PDB file of C-alpha atoms in Angstrom:
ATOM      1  CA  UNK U   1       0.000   0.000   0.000  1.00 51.00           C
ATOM      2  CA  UNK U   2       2.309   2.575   0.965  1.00 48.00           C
ATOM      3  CA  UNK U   3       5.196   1.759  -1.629  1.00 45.00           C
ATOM      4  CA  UNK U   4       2.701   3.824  -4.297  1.00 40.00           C
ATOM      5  CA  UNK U   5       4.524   6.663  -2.662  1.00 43.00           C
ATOM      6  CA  UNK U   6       7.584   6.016  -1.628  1.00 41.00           C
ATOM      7  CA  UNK U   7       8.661   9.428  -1.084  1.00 40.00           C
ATOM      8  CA  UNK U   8       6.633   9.838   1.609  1.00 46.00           C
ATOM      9  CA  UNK U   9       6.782   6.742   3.407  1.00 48.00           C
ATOM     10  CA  UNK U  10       8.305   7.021   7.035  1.00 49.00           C
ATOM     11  CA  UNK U  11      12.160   5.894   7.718  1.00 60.00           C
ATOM     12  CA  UNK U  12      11.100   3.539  10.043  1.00 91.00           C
ATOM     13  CA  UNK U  13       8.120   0.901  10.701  1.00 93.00           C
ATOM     14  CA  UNK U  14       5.383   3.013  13.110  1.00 96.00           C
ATOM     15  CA  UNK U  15       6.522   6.729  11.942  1.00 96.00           C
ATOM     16  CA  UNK U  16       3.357   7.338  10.108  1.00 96.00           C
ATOM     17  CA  UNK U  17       0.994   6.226  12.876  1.00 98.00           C
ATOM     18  CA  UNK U  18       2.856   7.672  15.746  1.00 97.00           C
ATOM     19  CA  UNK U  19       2.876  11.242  13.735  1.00 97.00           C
ATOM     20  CA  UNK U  20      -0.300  11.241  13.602  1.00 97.00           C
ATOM     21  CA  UNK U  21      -0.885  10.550  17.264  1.00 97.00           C
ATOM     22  CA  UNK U  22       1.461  13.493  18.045  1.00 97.00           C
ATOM     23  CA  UNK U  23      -0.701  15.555  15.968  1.00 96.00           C
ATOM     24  CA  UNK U  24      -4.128  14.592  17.820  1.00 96.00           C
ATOM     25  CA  UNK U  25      -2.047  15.051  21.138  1.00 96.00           C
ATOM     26  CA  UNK U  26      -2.241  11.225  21.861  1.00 96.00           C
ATOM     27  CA  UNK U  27       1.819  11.179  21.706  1.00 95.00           C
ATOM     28  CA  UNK U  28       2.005   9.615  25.806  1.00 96.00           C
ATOM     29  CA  UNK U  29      -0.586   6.705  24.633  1.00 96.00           C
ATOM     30  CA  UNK U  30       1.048   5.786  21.570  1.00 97.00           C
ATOM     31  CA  UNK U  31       4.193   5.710  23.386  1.00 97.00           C
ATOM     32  CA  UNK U  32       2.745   3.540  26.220  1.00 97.00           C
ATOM     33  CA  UNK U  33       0.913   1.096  24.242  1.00 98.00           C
ATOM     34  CA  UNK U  34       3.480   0.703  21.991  1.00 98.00           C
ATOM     35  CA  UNK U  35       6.084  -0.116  24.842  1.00 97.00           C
ATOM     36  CA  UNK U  36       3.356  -2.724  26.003  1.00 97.00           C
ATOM     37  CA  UNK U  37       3.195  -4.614  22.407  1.00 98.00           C
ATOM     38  CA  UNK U  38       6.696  -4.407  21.958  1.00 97.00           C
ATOM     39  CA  UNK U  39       6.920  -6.484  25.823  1.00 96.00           C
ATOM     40  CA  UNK U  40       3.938  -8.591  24.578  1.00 94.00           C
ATOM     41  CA  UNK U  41       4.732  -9.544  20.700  1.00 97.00           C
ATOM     42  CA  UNK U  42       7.847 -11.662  19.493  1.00 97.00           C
ATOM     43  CA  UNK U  43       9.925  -9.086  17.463  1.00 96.00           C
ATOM     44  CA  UNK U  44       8.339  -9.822  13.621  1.00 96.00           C
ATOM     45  CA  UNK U  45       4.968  -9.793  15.041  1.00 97.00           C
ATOM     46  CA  UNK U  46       5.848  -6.707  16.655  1.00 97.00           C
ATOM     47  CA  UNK U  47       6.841  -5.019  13.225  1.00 97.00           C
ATOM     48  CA  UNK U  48       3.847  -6.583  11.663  1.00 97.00           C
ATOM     49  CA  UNK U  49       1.683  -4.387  14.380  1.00 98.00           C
ATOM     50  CA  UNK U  50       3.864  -1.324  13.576  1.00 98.00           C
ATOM     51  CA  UNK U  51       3.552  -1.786   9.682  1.00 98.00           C
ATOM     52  CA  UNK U  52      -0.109  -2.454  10.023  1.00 98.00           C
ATOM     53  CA  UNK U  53      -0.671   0.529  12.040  1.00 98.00           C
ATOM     54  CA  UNK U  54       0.834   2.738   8.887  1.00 98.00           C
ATOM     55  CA  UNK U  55      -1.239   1.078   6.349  1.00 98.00           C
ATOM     56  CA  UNK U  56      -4.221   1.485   8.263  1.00 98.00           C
ATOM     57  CA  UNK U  57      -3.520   5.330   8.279  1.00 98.00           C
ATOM     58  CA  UNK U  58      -2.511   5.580   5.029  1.00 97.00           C
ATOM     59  CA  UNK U  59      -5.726   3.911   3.931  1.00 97.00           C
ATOM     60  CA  UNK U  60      -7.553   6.180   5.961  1.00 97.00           C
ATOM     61  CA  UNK U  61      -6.562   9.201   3.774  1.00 96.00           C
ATOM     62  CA  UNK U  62      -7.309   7.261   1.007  1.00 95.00           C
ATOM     63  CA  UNK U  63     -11.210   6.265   2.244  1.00 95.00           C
ATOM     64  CA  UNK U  64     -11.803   8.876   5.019  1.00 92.00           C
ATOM     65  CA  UNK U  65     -11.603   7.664   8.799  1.00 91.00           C
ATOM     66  CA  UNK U  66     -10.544   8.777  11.961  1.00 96.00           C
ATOM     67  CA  UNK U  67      -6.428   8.478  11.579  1.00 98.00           C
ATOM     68  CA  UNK U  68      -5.286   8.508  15.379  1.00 98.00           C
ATOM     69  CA  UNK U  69      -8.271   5.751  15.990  1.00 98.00           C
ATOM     70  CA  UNK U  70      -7.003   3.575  12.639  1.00 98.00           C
ATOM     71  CA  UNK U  71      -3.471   4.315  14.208  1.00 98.00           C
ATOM     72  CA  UNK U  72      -4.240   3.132  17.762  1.00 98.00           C
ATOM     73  CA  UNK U  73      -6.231   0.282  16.690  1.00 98.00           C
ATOM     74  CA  UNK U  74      -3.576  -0.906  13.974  1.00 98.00           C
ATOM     75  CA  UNK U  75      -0.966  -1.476  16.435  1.00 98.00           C
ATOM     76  CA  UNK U  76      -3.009  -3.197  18.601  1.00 98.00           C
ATOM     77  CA  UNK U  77      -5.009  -5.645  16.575  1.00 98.00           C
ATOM     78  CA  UNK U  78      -2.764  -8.965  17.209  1.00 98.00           C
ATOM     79  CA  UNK U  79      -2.050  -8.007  21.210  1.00 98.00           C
ATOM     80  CA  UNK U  80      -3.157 -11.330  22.125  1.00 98.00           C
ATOM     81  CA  UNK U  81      -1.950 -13.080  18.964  1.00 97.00           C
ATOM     82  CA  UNK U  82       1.233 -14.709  21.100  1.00 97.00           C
ATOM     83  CA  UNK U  83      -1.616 -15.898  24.039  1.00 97.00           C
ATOM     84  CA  UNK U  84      -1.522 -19.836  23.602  1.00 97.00           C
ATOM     85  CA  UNK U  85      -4.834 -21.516  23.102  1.00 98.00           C
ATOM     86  CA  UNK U  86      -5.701 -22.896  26.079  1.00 98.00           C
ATOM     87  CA  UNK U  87      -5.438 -18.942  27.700  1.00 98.00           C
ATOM     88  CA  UNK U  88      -7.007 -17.646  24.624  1.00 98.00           C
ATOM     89  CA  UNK U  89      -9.987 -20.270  25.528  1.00 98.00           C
ATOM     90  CA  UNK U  90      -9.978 -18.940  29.053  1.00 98.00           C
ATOM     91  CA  UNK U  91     -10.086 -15.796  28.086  1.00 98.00           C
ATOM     92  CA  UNK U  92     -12.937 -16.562  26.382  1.00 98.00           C
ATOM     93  CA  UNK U  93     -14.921 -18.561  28.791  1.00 98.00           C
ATOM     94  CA  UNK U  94     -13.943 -16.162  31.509  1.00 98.00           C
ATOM     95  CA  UNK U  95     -15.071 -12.861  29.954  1.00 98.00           C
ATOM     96  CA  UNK U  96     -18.062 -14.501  27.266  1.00 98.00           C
ATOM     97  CA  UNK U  97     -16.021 -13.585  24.475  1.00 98.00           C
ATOM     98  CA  UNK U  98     -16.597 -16.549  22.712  1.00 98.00           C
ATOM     99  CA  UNK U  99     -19.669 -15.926  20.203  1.00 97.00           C
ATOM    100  CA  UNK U 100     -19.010 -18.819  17.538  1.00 98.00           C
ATOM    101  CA  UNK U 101     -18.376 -22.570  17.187  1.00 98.00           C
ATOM    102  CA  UNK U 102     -15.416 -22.200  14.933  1.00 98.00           C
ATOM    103  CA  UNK U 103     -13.856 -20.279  17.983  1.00 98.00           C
ATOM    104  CA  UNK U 104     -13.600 -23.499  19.760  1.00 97.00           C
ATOM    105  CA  UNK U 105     -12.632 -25.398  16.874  1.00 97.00           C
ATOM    106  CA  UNK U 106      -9.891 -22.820  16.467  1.00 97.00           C
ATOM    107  CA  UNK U 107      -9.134 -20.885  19.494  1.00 98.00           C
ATOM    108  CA  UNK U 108      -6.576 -18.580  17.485  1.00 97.00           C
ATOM    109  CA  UNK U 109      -9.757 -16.521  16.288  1.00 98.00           C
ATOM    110  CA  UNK U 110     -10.154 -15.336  19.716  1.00 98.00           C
ATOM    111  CA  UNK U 111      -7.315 -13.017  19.738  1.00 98.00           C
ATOM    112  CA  UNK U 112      -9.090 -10.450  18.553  1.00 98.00           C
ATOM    113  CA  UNK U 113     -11.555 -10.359  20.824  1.00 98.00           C
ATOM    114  CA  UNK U 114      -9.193 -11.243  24.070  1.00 98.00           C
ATOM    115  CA  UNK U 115      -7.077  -8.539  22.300  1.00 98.00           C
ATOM    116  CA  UNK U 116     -10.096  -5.975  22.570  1.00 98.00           C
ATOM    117  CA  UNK U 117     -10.702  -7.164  25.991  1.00 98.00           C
ATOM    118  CA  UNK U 118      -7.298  -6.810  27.334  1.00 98.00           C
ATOM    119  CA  UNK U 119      -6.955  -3.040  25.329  1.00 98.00           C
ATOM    120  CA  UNK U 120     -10.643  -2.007  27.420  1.00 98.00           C
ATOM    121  CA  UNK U 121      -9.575  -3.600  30.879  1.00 98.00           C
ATOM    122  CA  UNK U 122      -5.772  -3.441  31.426  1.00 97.00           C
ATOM    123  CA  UNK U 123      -3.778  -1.263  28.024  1.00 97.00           C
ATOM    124  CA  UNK U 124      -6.342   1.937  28.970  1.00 95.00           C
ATOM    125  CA  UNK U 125      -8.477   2.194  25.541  1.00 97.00           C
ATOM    126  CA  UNK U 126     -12.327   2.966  26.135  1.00 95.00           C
ATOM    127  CA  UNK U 127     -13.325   4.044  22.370  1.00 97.00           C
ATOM    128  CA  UNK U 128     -15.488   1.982  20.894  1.00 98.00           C
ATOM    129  CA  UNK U 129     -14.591   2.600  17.481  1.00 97.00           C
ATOM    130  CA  UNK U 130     -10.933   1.192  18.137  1.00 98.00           C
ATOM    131  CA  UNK U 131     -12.051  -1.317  19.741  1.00 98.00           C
ATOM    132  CA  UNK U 132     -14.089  -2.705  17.068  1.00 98.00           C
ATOM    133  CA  UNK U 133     -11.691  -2.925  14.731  1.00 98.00           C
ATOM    134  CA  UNK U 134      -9.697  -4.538  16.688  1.00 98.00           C
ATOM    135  CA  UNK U 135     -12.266  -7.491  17.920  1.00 98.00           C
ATOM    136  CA  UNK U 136     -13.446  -7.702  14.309  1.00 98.00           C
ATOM    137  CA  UNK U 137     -10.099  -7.477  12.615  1.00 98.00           C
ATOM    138  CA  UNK U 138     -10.135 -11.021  11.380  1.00 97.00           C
ATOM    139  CA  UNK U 139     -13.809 -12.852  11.063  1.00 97.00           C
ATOM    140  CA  UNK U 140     -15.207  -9.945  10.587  1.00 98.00           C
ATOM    141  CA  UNK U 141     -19.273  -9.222  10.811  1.00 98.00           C
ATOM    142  CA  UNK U 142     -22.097  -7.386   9.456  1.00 97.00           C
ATOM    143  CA  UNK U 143     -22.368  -3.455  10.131  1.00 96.00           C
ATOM    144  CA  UNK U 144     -18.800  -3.231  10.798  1.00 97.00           C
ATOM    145  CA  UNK U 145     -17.424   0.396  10.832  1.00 96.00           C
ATOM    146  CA  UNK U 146     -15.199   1.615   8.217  1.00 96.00           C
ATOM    147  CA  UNK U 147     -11.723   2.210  10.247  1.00 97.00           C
ATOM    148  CA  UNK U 148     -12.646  -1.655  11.214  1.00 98.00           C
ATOM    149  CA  UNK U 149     -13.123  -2.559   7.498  1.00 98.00           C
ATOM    150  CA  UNK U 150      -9.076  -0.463   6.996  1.00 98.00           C
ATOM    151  CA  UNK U 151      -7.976  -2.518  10.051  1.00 98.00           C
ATOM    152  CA  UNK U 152      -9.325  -5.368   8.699  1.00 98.00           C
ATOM    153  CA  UNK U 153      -7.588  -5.176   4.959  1.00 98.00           C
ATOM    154  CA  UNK U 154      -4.101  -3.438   6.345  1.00 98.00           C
ATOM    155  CA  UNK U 155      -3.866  -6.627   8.800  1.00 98.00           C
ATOM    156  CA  UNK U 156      -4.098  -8.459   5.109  1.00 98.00           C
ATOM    157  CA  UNK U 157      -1.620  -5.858   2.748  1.00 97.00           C
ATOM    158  CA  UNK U 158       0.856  -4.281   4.908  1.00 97.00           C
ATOM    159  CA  UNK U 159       4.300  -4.779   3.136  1.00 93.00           C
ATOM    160  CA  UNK U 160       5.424  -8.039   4.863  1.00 93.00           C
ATOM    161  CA  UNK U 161       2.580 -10.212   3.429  1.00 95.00           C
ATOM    162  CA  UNK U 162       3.437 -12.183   0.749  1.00 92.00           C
ATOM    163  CA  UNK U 163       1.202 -14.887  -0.869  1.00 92.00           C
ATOM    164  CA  UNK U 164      -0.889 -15.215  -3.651  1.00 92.00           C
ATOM    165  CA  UNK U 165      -3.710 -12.975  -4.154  1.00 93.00           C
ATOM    166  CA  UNK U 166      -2.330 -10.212  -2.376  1.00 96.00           C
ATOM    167  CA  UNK U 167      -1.313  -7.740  -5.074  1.00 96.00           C
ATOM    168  CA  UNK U 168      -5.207  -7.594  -5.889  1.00 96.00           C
ATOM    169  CA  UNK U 169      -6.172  -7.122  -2.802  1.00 97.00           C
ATOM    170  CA  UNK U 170      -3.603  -4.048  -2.366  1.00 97.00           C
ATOM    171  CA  UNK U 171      -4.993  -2.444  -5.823  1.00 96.00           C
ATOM    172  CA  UNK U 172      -8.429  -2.896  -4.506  1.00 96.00           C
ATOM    173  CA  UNK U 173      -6.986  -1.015  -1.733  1.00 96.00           C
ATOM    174  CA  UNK U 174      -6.561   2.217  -3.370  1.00 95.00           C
ATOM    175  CA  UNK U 175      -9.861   1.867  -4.798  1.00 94.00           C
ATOM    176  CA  UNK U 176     -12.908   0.223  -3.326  1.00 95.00           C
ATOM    177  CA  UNK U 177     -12.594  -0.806   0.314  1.00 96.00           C
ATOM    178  CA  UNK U 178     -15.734  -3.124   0.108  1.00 95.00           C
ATOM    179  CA  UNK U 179     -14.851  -4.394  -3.215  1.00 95.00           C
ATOM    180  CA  UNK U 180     -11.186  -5.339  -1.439  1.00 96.00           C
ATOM    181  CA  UNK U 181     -13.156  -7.002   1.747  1.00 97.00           C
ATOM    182  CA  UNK U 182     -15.435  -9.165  -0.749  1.00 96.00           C
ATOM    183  CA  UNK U 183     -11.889 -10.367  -2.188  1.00 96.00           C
ATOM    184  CA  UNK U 184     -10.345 -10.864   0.828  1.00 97.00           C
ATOM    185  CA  UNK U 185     -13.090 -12.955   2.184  1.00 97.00           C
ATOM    186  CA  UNK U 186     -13.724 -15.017  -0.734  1.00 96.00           C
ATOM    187  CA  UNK U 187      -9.953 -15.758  -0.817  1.00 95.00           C
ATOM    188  CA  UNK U 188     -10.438 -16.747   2.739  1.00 96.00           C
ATOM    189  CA  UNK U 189     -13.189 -19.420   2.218  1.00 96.00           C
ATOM    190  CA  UNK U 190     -11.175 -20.472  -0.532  1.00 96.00           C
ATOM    191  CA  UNK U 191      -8.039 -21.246   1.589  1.00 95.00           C
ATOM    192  CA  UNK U 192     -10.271 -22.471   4.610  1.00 96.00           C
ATOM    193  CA  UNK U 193     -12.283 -25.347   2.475  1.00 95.00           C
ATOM    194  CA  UNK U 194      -8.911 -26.425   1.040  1.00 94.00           C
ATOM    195  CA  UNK U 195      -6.984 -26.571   4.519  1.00 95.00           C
ATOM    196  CA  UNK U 196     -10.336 -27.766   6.524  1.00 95.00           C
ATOM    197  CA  UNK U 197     -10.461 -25.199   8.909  1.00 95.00           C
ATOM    198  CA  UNK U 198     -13.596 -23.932  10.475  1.00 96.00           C
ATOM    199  CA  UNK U 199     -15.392 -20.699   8.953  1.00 97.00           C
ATOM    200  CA  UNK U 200     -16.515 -18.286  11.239  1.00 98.00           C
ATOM    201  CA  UNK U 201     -20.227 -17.012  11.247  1.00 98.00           C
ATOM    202  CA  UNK U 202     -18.937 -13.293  11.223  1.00 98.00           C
ATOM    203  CA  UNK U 203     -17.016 -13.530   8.047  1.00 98.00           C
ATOM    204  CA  UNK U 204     -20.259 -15.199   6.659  1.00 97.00           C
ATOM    205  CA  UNK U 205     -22.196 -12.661   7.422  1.00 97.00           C
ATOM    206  CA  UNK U 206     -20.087  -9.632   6.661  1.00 97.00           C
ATOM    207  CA  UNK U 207     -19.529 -11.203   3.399  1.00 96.00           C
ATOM    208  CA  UNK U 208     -23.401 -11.027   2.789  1.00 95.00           C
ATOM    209  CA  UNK U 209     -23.580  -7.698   4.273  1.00 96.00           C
ATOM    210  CA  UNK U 210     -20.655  -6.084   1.783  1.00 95.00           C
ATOM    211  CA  UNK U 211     -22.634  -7.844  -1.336  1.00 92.00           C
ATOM    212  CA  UNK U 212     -26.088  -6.523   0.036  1.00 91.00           C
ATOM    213  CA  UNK U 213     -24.487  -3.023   0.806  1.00 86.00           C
ATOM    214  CA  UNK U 214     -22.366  -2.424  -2.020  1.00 80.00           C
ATOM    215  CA  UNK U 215     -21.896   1.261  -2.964  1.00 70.00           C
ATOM    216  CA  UNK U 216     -22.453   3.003   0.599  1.00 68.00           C
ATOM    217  CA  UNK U 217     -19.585   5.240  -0.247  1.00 66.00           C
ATOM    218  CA  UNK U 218     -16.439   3.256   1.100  1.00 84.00           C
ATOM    219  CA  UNK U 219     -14.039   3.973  -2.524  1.00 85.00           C
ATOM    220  CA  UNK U 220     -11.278   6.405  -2.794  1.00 86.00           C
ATOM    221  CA  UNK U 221     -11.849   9.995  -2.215  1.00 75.00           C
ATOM    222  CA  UNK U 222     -11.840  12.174  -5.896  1.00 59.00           C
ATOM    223  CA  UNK U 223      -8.414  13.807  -6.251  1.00 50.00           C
ATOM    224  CA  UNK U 224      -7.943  17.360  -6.785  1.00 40.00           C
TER     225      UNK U 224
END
């Protein structure tokens, strides 16, 4: 996403996002939270939250969002990805988190949740909007906000992914936000029926919702 302007992208993994949060005066919490992930995430998962954060700022000049929320919520989205299974099930069963069978069948879906959980109760983060995206950022649902649809596809583009499919998905990108989700999800079912994992309910039904909803206004904003 951001190599279509390299001349502008950041010296280092996290610039982007943590400019922004100087700008909106929420310098101290970036700082803190990103302290916290760097203690909580192995080092590439670490840069993956970093680089995710970026994309889902540049993305939200691209579509319109909130950029300190995108920002906050981007580095955040995989807090509890390095929670084991059996604490991500806890978690779950502790705290009702749990809201589908394939969460069971596959207790790494949780971590967004747990990871929205953890960022309301113990990291200091009370918006709702950031929270979201982060709970949603991978299954997905119907009605989901727009900064959780840009956390949901920069979790999917940011520069470190590589596999096939993914160079459509980061032209859709700079385009048509819905039209990039409906690709990403159908690539999804796609890669879940051939590896026999379990689909979650959310991605079912945001897929449904995207198709029903198509044109509500989520495509690039006209250029000058």
């Amino acid at each position: 996403m951001r190599n279509t302007n390299e001349e502008q992208k950041p010296a280092r993994a996290g610039a982007g996002a943590e400019i922004v949060c100087q700008q909106a005066g929420e310098e101290a919490l970036w700082q803190s939270l990103k302290g916290r992930m760097a203690e909580n995430l192995n080092p590439k998962r670490f840069l993956h939250s970093l680089e995710v954060a970026d994309v889902s700022v540049d993305m939200g000049r691209v579509f319109g969002g909130d950029l300190p929320k995108l920002a906050i919520a981007g580095l955040l989205h995989d807090g509890a990805k390095d929670i084991g299974h059996q604490d991500l099930l806890r978690y779950g069963e502790a705290y009702a988190l749990i809201t589908d069978p394939a969460e069971r069948l596959n207790p790494s879906l949780l971590h967004g949740p747990v990871a929205a959980w953890l960022a309301c109760h113990e990291w200091g983060v009370e918006d709702p909007a950031i929270l979201e995206a982060i709970r949603l950022h991978t299954a997905g649902d119907a009605g989901m906000s727009k900064e959780a649809g840009i956390v949901f596809m920069a979790d999917l583009i940011e520069d470190g992914r590589n596999y096939e499919g993914v160079e459509t998905l980061r032209r859709l990108c700079r385009e048509d936000l819905q039209a990039a989700m409906i690709e990403a999800i159908e690539q999804t079912m796609v890669y879940l029926e051939h590896t026999k994992k379990p689909l979650h309910g959310g991605t079912v039904r945001c897929l449904a919702w995207l198709k029903k909803e198509r044109g509500m206004g989520w495509k690039a904003k006209s250029r000058p």
